mmCIF file of C-alpha atoms and ligand atoms in Angstrom:
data_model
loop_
_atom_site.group_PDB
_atom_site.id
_atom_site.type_symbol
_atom_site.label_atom_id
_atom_site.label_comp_id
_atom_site.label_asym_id
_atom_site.label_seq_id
_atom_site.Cartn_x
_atom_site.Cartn_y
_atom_site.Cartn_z
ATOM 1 C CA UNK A 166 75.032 -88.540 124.048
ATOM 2 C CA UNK A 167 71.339 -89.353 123.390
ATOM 3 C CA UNK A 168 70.551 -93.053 124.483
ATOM 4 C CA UNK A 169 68.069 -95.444 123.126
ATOM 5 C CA UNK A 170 66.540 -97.667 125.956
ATOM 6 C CA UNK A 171 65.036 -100.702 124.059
ATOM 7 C CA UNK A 172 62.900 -102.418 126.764
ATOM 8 C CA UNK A 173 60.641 -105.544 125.142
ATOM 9 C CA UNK A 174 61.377 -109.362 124.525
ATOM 10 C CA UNK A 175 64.313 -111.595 124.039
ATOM 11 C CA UNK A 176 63.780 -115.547 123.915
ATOM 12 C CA UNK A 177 65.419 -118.519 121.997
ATOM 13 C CA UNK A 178 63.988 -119.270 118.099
ATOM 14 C CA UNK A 179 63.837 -123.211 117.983
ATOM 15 C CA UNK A 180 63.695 -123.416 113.918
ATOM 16 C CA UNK A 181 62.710 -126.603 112.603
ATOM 17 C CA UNK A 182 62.808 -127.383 108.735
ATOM 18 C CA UNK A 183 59.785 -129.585 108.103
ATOM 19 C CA UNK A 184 58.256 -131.097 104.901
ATOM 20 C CA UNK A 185 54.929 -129.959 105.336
ATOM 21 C CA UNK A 186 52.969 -127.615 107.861
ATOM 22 C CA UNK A 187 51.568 -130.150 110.534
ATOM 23 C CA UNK A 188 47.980 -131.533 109.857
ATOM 24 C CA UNK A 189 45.335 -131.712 113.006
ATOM 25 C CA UNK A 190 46.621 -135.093 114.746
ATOM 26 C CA UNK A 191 49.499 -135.292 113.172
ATOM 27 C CA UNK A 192 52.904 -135.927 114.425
ATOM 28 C CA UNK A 193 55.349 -134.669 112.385
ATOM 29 C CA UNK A 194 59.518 -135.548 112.274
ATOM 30 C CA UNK A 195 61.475 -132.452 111.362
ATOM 31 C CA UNK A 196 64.366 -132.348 109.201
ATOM 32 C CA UNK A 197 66.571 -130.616 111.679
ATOM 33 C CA UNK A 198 67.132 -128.096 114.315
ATOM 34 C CA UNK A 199 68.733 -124.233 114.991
ATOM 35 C CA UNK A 200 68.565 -122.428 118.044
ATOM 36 C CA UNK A 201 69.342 -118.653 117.629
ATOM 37 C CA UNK A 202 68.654 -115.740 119.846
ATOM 38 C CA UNK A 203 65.019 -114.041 118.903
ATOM 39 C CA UNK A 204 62.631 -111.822 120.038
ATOM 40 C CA UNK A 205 61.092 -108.397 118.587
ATOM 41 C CA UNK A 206 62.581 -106.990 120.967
ATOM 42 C CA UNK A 207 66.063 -108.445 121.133
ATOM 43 C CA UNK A 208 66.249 -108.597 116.877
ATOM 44 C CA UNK A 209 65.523 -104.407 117.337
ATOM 45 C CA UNK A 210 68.059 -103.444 119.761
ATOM 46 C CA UNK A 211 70.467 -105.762 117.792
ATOM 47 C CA UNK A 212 70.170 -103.675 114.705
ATOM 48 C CA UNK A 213 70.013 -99.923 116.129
ATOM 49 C CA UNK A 214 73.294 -101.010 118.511
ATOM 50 C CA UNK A 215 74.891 -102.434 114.948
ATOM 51 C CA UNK A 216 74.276 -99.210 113.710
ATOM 52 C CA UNK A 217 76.000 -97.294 115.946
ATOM 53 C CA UNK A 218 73.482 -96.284 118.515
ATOM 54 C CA UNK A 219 73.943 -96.149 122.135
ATOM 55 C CA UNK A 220 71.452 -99.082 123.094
ATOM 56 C CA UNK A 221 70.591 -100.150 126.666
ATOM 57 C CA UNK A 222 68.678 -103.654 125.991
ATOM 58 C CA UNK A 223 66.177 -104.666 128.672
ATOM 59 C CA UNK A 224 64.778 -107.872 128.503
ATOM 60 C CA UNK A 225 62.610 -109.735 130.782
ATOM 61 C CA UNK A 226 63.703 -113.468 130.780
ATOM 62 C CA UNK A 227 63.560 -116.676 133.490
ATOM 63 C CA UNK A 228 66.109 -118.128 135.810
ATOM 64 C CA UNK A 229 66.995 -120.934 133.538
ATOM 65 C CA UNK A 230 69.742 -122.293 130.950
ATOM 66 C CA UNK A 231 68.044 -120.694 128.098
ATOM 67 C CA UNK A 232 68.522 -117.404 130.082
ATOM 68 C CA UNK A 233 71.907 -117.909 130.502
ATOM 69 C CA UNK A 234 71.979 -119.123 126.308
ATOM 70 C CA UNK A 235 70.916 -115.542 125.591
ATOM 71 C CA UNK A 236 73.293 -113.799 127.996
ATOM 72 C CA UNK A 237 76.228 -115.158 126.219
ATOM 73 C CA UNK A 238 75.060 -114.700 122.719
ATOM 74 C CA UNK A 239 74.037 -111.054 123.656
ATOM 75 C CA UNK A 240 77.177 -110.428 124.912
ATOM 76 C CA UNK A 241 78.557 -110.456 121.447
ATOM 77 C CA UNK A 242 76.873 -107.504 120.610
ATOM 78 C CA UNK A 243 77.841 -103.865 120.645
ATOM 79 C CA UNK A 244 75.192 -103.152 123.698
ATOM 80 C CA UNK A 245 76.294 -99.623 125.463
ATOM 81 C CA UNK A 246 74.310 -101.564 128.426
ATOM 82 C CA UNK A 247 72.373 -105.168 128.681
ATOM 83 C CA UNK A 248 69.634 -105.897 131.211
ATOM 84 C CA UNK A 249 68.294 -109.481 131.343
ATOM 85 C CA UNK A 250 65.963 -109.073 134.612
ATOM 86 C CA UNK A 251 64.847 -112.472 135.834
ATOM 87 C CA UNK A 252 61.232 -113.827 135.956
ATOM 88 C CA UNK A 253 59.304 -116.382 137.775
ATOM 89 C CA UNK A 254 58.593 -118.012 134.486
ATOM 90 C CA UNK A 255 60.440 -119.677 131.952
ATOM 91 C CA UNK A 256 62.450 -117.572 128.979
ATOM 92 C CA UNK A 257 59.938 -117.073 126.313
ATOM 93 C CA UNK A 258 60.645 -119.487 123.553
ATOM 94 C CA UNK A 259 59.433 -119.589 119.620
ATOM 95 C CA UNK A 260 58.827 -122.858 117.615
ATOM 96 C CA UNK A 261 59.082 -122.403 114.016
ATOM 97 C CA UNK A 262 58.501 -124.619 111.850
ATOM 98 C CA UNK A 263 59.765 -123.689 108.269
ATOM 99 C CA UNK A 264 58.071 -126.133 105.281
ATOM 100 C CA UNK A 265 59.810 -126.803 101.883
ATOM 101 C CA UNK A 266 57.833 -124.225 100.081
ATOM 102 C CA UNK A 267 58.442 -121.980 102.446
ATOM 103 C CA UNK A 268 55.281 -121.730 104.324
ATOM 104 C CA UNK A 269 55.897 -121.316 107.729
ATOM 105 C CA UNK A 270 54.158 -121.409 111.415
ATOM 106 C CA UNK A 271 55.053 -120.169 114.469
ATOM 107 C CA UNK A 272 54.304 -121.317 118.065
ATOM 108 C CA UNK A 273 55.422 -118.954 120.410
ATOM 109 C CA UNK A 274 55.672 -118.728 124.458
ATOM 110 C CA UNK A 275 55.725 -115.739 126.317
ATOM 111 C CA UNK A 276 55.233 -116.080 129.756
ATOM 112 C CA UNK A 277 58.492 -113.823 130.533
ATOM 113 C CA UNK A 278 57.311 -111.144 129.004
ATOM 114 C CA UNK A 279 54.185 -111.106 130.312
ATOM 115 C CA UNK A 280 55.590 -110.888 133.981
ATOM 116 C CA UNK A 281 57.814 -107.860 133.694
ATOM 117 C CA UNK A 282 55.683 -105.667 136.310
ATOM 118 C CA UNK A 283 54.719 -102.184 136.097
ATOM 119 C CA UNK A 284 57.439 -101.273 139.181
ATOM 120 C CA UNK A 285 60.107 -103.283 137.243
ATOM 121 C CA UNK A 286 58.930 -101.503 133.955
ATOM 122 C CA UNK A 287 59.185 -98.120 135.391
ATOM 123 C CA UNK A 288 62.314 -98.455 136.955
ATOM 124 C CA UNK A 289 64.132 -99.210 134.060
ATOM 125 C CA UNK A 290 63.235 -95.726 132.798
ATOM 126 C CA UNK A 291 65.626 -94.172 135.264
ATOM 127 C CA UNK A 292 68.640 -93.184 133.413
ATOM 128 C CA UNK A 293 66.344 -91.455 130.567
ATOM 129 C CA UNK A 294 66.796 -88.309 129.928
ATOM 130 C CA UNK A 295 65.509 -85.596 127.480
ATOM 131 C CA UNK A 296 67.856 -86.462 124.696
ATOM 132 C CA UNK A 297 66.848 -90.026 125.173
ATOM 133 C CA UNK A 298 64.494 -92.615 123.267
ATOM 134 C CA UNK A 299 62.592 -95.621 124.725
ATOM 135 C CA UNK A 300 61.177 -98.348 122.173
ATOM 136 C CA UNK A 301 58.893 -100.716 122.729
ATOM 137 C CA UNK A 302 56.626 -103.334 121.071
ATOM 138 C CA UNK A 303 53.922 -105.254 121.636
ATOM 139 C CA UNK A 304 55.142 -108.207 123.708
ATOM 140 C CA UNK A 305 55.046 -106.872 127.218
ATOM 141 C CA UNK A 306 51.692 -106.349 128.678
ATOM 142 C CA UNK A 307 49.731 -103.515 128.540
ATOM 143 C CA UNK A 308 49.817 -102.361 132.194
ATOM 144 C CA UNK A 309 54.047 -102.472 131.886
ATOM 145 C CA UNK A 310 54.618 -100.866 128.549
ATOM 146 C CA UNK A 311 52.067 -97.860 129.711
ATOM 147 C CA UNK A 312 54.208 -97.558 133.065
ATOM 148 C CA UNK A 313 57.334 -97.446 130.915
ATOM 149 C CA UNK A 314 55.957 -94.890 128.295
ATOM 150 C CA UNK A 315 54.534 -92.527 131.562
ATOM 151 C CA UNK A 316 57.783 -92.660 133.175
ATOM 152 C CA UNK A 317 59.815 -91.815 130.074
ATOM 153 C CA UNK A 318 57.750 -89.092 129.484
ATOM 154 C CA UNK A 319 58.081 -87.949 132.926
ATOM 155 C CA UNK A 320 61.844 -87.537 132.146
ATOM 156 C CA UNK A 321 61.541 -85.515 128.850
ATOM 157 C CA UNK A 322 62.688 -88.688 126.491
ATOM 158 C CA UNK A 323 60.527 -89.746 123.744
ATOM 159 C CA UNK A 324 58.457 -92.571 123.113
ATOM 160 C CA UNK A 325 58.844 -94.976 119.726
ATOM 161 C CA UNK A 326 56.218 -98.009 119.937
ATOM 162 C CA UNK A 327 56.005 -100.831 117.368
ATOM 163 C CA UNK A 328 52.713 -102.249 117.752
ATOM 164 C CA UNK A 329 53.677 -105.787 116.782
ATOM 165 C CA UNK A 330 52.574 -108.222 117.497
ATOM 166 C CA UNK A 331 49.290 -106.598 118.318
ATOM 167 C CA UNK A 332 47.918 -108.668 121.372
ATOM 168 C CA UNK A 333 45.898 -105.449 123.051
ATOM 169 C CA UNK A 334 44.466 -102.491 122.177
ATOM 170 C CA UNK A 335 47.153 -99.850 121.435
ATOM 171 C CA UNK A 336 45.330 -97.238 120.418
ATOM 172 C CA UNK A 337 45.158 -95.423 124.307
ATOM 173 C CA UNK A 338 48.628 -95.125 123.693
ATOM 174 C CA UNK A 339 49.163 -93.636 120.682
ATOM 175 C CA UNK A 340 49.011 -89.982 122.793
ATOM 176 C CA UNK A 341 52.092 -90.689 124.490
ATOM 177 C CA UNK A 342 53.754 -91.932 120.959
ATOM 178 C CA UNK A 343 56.445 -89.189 119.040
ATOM 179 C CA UNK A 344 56.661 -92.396 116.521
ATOM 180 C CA UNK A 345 54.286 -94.989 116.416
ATOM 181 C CA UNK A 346 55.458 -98.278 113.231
ATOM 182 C CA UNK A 347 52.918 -100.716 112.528
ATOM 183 C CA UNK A 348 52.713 -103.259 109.711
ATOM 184 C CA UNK A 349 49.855 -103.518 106.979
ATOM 185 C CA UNK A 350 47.904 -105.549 109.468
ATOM 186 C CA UNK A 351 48.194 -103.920 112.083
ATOM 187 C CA UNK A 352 47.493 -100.824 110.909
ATOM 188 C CA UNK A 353 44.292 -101.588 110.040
ATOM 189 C CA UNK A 354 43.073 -103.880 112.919
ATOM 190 C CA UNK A 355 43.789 -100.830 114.834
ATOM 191 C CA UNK A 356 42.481 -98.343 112.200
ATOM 192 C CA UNK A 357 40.360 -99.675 109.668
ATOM 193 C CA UNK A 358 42.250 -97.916 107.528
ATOM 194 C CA UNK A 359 44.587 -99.340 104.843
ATOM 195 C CA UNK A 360 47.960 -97.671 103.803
ATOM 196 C CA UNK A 361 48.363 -93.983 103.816
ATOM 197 C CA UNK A 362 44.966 -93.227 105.318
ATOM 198 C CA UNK A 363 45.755 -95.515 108.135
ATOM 199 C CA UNK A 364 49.098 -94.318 109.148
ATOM 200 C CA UNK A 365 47.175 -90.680 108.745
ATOM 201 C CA UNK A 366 44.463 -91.891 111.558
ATOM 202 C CA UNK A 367 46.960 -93.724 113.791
ATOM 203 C CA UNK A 368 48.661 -89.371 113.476
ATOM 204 C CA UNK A 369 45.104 -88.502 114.368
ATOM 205 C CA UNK A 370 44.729 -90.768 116.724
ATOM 206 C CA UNK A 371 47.504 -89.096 118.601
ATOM 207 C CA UNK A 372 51.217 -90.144 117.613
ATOM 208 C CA UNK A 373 53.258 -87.268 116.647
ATOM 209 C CA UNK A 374 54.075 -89.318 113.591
ATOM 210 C CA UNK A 375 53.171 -92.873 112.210
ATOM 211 C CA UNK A 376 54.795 -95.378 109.841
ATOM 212 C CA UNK A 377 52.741 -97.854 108.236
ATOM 213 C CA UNK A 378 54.951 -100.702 106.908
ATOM 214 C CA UNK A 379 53.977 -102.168 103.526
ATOM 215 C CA UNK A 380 56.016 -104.896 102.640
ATOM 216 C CA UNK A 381 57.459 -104.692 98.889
ATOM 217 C CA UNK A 382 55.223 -101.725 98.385
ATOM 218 C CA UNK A 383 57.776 -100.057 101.033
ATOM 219 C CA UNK A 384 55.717 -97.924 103.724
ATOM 220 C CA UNK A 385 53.809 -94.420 104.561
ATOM 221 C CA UNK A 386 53.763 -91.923 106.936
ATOM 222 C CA UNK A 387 51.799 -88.915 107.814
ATOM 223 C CA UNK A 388 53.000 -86.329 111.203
ATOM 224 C CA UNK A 389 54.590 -83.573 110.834
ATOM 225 C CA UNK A 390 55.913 -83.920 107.267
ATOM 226 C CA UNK A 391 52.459 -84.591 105.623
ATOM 227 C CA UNK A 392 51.762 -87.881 104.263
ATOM 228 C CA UNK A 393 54.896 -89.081 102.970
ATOM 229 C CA UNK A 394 55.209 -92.286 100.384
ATOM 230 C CA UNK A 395 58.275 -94.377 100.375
ATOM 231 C CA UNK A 396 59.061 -96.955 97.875
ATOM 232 C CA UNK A 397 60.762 -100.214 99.151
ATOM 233 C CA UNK A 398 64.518 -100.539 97.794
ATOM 234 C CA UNK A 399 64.141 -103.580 95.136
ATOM 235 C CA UNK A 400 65.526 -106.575 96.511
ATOM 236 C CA UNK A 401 65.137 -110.286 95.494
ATOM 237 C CA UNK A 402 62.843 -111.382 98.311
ATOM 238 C CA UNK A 403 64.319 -115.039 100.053
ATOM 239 C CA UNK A 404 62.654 -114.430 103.500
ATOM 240 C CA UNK A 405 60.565 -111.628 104.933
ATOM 241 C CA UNK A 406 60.911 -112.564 108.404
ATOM 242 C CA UNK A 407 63.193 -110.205 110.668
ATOM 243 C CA UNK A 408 62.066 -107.232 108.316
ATOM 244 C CA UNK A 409 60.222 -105.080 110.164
ATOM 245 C CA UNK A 410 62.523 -105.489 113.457
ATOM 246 C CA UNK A 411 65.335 -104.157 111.188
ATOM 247 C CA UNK A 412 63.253 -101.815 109.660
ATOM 248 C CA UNK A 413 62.322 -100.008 113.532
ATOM 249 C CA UNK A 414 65.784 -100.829 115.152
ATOM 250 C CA UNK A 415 67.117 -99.029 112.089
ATOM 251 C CA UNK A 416 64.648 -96.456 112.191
ATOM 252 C CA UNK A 417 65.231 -95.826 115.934
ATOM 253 C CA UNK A 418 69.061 -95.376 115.568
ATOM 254 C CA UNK A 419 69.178 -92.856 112.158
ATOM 255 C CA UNK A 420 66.600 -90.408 114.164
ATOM 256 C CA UNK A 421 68.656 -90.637 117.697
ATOM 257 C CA UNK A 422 71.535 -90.021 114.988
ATOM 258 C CA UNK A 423 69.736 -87.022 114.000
ATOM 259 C CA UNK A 424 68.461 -87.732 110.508
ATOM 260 C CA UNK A 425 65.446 -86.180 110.203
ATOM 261 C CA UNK A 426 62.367 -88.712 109.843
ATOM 262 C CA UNK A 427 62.541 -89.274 105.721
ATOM 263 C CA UNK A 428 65.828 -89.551 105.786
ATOM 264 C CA UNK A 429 65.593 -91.735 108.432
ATOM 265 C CA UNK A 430 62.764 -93.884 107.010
ATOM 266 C CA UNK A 431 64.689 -93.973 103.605
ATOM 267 C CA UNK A 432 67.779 -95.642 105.598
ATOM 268 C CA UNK A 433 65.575 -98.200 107.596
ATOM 269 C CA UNK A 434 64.195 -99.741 104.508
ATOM 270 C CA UNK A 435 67.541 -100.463 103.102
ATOM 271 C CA UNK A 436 68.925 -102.114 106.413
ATOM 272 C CA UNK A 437 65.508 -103.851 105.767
ATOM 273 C CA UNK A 438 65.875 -104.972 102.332
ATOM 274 C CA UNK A 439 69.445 -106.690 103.397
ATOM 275 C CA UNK A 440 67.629 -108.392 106.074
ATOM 276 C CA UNK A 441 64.541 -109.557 103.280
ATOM 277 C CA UNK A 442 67.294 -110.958 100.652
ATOM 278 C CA UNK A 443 68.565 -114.136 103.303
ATOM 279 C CA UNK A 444 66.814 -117.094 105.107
ATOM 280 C CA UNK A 445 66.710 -116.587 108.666
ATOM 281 C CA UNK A 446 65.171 -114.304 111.603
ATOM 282 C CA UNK A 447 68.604 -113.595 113.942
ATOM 283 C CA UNK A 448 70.815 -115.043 111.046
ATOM 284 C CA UNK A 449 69.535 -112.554 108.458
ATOM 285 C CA UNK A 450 69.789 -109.101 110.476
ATOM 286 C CA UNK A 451 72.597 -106.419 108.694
ATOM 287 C CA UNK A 452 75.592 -106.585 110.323
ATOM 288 C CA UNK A 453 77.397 -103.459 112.179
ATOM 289 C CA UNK A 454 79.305 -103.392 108.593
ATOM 290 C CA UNK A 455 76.587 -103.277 106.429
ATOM 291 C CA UNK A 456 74.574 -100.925 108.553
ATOM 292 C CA UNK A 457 77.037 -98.346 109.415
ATOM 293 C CA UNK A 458 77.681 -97.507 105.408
ATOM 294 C CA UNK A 459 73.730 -96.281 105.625
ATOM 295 C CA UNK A 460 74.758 -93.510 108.348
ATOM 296 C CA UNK A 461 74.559 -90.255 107.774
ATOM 297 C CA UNK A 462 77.626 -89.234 106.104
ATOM 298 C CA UNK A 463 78.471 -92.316 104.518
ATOM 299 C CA UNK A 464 78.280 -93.579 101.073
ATOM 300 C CA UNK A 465 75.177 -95.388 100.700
HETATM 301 P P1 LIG B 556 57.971 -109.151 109.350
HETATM 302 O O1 LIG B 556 56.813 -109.438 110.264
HETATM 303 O O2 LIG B 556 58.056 -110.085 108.170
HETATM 304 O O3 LIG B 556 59.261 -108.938 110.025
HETATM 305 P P2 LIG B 556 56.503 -106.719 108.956
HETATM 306 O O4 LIG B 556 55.184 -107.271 108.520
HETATM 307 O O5 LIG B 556 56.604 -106.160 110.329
HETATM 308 O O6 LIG B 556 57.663 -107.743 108.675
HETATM 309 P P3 LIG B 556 56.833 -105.398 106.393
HETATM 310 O O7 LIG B 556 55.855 -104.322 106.095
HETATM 311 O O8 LIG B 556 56.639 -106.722 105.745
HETATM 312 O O9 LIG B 556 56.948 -105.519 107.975
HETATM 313 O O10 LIG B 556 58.318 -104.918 106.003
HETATM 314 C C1 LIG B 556 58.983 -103.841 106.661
HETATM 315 C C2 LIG B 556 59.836 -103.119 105.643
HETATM 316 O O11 LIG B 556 60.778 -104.067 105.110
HETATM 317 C C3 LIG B 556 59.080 -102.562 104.449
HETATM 318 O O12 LIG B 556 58.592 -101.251 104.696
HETATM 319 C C4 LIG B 556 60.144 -102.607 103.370
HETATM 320 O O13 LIG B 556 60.969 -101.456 103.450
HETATM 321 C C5 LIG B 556 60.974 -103.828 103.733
HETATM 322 N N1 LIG B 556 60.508 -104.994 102.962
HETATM 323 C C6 LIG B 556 59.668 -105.968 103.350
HETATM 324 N N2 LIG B 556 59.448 -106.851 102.354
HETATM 325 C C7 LIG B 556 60.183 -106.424 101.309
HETATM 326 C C8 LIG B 556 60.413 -106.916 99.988
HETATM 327 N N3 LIG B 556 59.813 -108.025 99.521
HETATM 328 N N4 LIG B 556 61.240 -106.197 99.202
HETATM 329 C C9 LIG B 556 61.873 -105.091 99.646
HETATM 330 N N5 LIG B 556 61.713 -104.588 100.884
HETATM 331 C C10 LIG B 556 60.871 -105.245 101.705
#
């Protein structure tokens, strides 16, 4: 059965209603607190393991209660395999503070993450094998997530990157890429290109095919297929956050499924849409219910 190895971040959202965005100076008394699980990483293997894929999760984290937080809440979910390998540094943790009107900002830590070696990075490769997929994003370093692509290579799987959030330059990697997904931004810091001509340079650039993310105006491709348009499914937009985790962990598990990539992308941007129409990052991804009616074979 093909695999999907998810290897990136997993650390603990602290979300804090708040009636403005802080000033310079200012100290500022929230209106409350939630801890949930988060993590671009984490959020993505939730959804493609939801959906039915066979997900081994590795996550870099710290040898601390928060570690042991996300162990539990993990173990909840439908994980063929969970890895949580322990870091001299703390588990990465995410401050956001959520205003009235819905502005938001986000102070994030991610000194886990940034200590997952290139030996520890490699080794998690192991078990790939042709049939398999590895996924990554952006949050590891550089050194580690080009170790990890080499050595999945090396065993015939293929190589899905998300380049959020978009901390180094990605573009030496696109070569080892069969699917590269980046957001508006993104795509252009990386390309100077906007929209279809982007996602048609990161191709050129060297990923066998490349998803540029839009937003409401849905997302493009260009590979093998051509350049490809896709409009987003209409949805009453509450909250955006969480949607482009669901849109790749979706995306990963439909083409490990088999769907070929428009079918595929077509798919990911529902799960996505569910994910845009409630409040939350963790809170708001599809459940295994909602997902699994968007397989292949089901009614949609
Ligand atoms: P985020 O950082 O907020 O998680 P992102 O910037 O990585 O998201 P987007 O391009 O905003 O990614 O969204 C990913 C996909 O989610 C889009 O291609 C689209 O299918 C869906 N989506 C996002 N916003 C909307 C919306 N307002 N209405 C419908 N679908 C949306």
């Amino acid at each position: 059965m093909s695999r999907l190895l998810v290897l990136g971040n997993a650390g603990i959202d602290l979300v804090c209603p708040v009636p403005h965005l802080p000033r310079a100076g200012e100290t500022l008394v929230a209106d409350g607190q939630a801890r949930a699980p988060g993590g671009k990483g984490l959020n993505q293997a939730v959804v493609a393991a939801r959906a039915g894929a066979t997900v081994h999760f590795t996550a870099p984290v710290g040898r601390d209660e928060a570690a042991a937080e996300l162990g539990t809440a993990l173990a909840a979910e439908p994980f063929a395999a969970l890895s949580l390998l322990p870091q001299d540094a703390p588990t990465d943790l995410s401050l956001l503070m959520v205003a009235r009107d819905a502005e938001n900002c986000i102070l994030t830590l991610g000194a886990a993450a940034d200590a997952l070696s290139v030996r520890e990075a490699e080794a998690v490769t192991a078990e790939l094998g042709p049939q398999d997929m590895l996924l990554l994003q952006g949050n590891l370093s550089f050194e580690a997530t080009e170790a990890a692509m080499r050595a999945a290579l090396a065993r015939g799987a293929q190589v899905m990157l998300n380049t959020a959030p978009l901390r180094w330059d990605m573009v030496p990697l696109l070569p080892l890429c069969a699917l590269v997904v980046a957001n508006a931004g993104e795509a252009e810091a990386l390309t100077g290109r906007r929209a279809a001509a982007a996602a048609e340079a990161l191709h050129q650039a060297g990923a066998v095919c490349a998803v540029v993310t839009l937003g409401a105006g849905g997302c493009a491709s260009a590979g093998v297929e051509g350049q490809l348009h896709y409009p987003a499914q209409a949805v009453e937009a509450v909250d955006t956050t969480g949607a482009g985790d669901t849109f790749c962990g979706m995306l990963a598990a439909l083409l490990l499924a088999g769907q070929p990539l428009p079918a595929a992308t077509k798919g990911a941007q529902r799960a996505a849409a569910l994910t845009v129409s409630r409040p939350g990052a963790f809170a708001a991804l599809p459940s295994a219910a909602e997902l699994r009616v968007l397989l292949p074979g089901r009614a949609a």
